[in-house]
Coordinates of C-alpha atoms in Angstrom, one line a residue:
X1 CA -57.4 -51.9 -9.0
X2 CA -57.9 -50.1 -6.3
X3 CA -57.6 -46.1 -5.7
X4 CA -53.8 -46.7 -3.3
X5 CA -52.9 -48.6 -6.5
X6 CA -54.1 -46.1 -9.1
X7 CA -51.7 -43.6 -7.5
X8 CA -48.7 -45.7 -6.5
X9 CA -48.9 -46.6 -10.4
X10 CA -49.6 -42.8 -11.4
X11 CA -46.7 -41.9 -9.2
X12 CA -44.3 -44.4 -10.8
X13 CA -45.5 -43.4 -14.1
X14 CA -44.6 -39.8 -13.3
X15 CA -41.2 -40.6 -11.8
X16 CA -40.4 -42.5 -15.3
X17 CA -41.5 -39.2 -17.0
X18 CA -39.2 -37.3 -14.9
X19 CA -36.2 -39.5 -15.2
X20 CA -36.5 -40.1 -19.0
X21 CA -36.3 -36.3 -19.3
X22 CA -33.5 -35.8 -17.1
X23 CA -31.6 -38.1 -19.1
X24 CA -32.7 -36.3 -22.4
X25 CA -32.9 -32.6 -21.1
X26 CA -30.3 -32.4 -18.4
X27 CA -27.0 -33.3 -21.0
X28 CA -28.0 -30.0 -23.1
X29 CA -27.9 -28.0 -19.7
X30 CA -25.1 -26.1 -20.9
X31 CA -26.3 -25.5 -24.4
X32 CA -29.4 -24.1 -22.5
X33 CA -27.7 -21.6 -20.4
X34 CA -25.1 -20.2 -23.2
X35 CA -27.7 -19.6 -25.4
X36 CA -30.1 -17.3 -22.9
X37 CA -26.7 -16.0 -21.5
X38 CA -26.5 -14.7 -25.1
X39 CA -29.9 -13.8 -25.5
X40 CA -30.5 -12.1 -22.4
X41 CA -27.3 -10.6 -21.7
X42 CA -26.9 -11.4 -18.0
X43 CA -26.1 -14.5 -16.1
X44 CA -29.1 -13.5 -13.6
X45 CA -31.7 -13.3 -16.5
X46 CA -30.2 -16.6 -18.0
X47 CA -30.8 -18.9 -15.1
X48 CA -33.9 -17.8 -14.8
X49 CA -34.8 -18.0 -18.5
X50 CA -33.3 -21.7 -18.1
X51 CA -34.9 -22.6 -15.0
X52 CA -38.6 -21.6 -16.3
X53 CA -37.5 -23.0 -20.1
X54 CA -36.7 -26.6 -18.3
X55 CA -40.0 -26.4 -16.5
X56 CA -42.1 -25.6 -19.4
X57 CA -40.3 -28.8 -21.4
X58 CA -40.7 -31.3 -18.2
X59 CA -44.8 -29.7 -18.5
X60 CA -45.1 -30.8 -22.6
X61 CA -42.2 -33.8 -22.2
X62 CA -45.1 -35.6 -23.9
X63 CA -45.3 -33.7 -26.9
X64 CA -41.4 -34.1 -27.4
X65 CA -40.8 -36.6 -30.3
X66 CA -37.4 -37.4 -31.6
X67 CA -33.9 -38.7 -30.6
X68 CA -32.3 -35.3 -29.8
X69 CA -34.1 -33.2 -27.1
X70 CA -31.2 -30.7 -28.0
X71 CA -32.7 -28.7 -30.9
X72 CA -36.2 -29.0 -29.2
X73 CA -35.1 -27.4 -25.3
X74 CA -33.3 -24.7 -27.0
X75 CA -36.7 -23.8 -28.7
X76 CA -38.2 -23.4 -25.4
X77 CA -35.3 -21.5 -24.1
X78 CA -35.6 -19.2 -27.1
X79 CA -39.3 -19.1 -26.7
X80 CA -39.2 -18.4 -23.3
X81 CA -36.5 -15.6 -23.2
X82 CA -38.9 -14.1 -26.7
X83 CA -41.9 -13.9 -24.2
X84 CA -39.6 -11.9 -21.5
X85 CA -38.3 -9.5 -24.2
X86 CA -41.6 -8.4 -25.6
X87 CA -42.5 -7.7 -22.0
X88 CA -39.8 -5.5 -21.8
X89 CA -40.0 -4.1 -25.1
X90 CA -43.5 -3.0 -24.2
X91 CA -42.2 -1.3 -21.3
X92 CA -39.6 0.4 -23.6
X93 CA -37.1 -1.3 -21.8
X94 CA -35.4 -2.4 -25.0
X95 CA -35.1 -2.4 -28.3
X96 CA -37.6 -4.4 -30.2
X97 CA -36.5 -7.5 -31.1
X98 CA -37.3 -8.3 -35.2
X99 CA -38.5 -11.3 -35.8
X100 CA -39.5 -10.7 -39.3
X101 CA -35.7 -9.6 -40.2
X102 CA -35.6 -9.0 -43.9
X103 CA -33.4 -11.7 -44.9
X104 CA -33.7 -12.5 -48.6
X105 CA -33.6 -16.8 -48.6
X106 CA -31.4 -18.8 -50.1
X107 CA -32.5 -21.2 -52.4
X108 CA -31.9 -25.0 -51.2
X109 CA -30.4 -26.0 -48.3
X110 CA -27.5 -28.2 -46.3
X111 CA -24.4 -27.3 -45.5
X112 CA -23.0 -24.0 -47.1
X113 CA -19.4 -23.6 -48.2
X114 CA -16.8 -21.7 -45.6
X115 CA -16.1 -18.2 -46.1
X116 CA -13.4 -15.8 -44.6
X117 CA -15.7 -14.8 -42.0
X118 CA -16.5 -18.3 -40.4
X119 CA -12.7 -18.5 -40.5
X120 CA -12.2 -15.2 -38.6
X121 CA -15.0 -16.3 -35.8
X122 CA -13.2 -20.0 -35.4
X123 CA -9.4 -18.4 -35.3
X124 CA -10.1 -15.4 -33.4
X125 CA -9.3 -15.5 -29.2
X126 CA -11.9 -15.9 -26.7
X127 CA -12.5 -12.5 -25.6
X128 CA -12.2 -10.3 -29.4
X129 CA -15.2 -13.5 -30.1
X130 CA -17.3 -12.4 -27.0
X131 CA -17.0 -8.5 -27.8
X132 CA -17.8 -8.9 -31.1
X133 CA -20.8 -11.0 -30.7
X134 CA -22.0 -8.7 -27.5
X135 CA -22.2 -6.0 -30.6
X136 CA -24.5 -8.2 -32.8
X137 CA -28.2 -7.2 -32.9
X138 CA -29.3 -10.1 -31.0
X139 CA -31.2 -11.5 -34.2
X140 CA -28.1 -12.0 -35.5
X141 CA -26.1 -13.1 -32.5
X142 CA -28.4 -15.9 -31.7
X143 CA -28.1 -17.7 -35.0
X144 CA -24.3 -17.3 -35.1
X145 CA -24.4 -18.8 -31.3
X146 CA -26.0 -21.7 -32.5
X147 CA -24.1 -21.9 -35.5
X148 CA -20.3 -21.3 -34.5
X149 CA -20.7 -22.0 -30.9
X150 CA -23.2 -24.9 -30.4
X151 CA -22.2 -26.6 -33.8
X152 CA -26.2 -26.8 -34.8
X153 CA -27.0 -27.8 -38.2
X154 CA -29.1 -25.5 -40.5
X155 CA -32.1 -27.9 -40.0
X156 CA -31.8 -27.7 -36.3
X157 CA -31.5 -24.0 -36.1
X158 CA -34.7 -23.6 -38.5
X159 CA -36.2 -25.5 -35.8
X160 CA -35.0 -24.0 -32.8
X161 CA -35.9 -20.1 -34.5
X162 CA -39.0 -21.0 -36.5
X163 CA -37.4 -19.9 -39.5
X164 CA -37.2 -21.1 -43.0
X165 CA -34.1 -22.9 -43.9
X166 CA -33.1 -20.7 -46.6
X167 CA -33.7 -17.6 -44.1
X168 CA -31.4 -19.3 -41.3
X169 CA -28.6 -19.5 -44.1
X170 CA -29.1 -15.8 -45.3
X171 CA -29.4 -14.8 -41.7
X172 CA -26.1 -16.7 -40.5
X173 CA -24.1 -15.3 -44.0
X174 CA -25.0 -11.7 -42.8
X175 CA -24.0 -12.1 -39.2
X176 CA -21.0 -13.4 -40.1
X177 CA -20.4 -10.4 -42.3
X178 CA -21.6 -8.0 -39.4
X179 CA -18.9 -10.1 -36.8
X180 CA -16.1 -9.6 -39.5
X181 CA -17.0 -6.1 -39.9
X182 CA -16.5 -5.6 -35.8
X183 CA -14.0 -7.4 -35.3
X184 CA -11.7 -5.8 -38.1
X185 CA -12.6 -2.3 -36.9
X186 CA -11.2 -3.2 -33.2
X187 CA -7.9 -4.8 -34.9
X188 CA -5.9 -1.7 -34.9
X189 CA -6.8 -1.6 -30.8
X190 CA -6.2 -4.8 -30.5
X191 CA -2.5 -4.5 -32.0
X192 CA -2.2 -1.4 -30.0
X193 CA -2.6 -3.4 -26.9
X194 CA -0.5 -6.3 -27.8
X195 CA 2.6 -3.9 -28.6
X196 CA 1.8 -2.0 -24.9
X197 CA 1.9 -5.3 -23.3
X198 CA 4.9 -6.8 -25.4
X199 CA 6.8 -3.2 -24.7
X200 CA 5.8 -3.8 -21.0
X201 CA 7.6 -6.7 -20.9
X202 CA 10.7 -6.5 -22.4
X203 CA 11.4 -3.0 -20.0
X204 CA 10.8 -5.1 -16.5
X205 CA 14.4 -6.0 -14.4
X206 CA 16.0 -9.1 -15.4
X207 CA 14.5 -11.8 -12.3
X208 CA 11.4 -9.6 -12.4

């Protein structure tokens, strides 16, 4: 084989790589984006959280084993947004984030019962969800994200956070608790608004 034919077969080879991950990578685009728009807390940080996450997964595609690249890009989105905070957090930009959250683990693992608060986050309107979870210490908020929002299993966030199973499930119990604690406090503004609105309403000119 010649050189010319070593690199027209390297260059195929590479542009197989890069289509097989497109097809894996680019369906959990989405996924990718909400979860550093949650993490980082601005659209502009989240793209480019995403955009450096994706290149970092096309770099180790190799390594990737599995039939869902889901649980395994958002990793690299987590891990890459985790580098960026503990930048800032040395600059005293931010709070530190804790990755050694005292959570006390539950024994066993799979699919835990509902509970009022899971009910509350699932029933709840769009924008009381948002608020609520903006409040969150983000070691919270990202577990509920993947949880409520991105429908993970407890396996696949133990995965995406490096956590212990029985640590995700304590962690997820106690942000629910946390979100169901918000969101009841901003209830009585919440009904305060509604009546406003309602009153608002009913005093506008017939045809208006």
């Amino acid at each position: 084989m010649t050189s010319s034919d070593r690199q027209a077969a390297r260059k195929r080879d590479d542009g197989e790589r890069v289509r097989r991950f497109q097809a894996l990578a680019l369906p959990h685009l989405d996924a990718a984006y909400n979860l550093a728009r949650w993490l980082s807390g601005n659209s502009a940080d989240a793209e480019d959280i995403v955009q450096e996450a994706f290149m970092r997964a096309l770099r180790f595609f190799d390594s990737f084993e599995g039939d869902s690249a889901r649980p395994w890009l958002l990793a690299i989105v987590r891990r890459t947004w985790y580098s960026e905070w503990r930048r800032r957090a040395s600059s005293h930009e931010v709070v530190q984030f804790d990755e050694e959250l005292d959570d006390t683990p539950i024994d066993g693992w799979g699919t835990a019962p509902e509970d009022p608060q899971t009910l509350m986050i699932r029933e709840q309107d769009t924008r009381l969800v948002h608020e609520a979870l903006a409040e969150l210490p983000v070691e919270f908020r990202e577990v509920l994200i993947l949880r409520e929002l991105e429908d993970l299993s407890y396996r696949e966030i133990a995965a995406v956070t490096e956590l212990p199973i029985g640590t995700v499930m304590s962690r997820i119990a106690r942000a629910r608790r946390k979100f169901a604690a918000i969101v009841t406090s901003r209830e009585p503004q919440r009904r305060a608004e509604h009546v406003r609105t309602t009153d608002g309403q009913q005093e506008r000119p017939d045809g208006m």
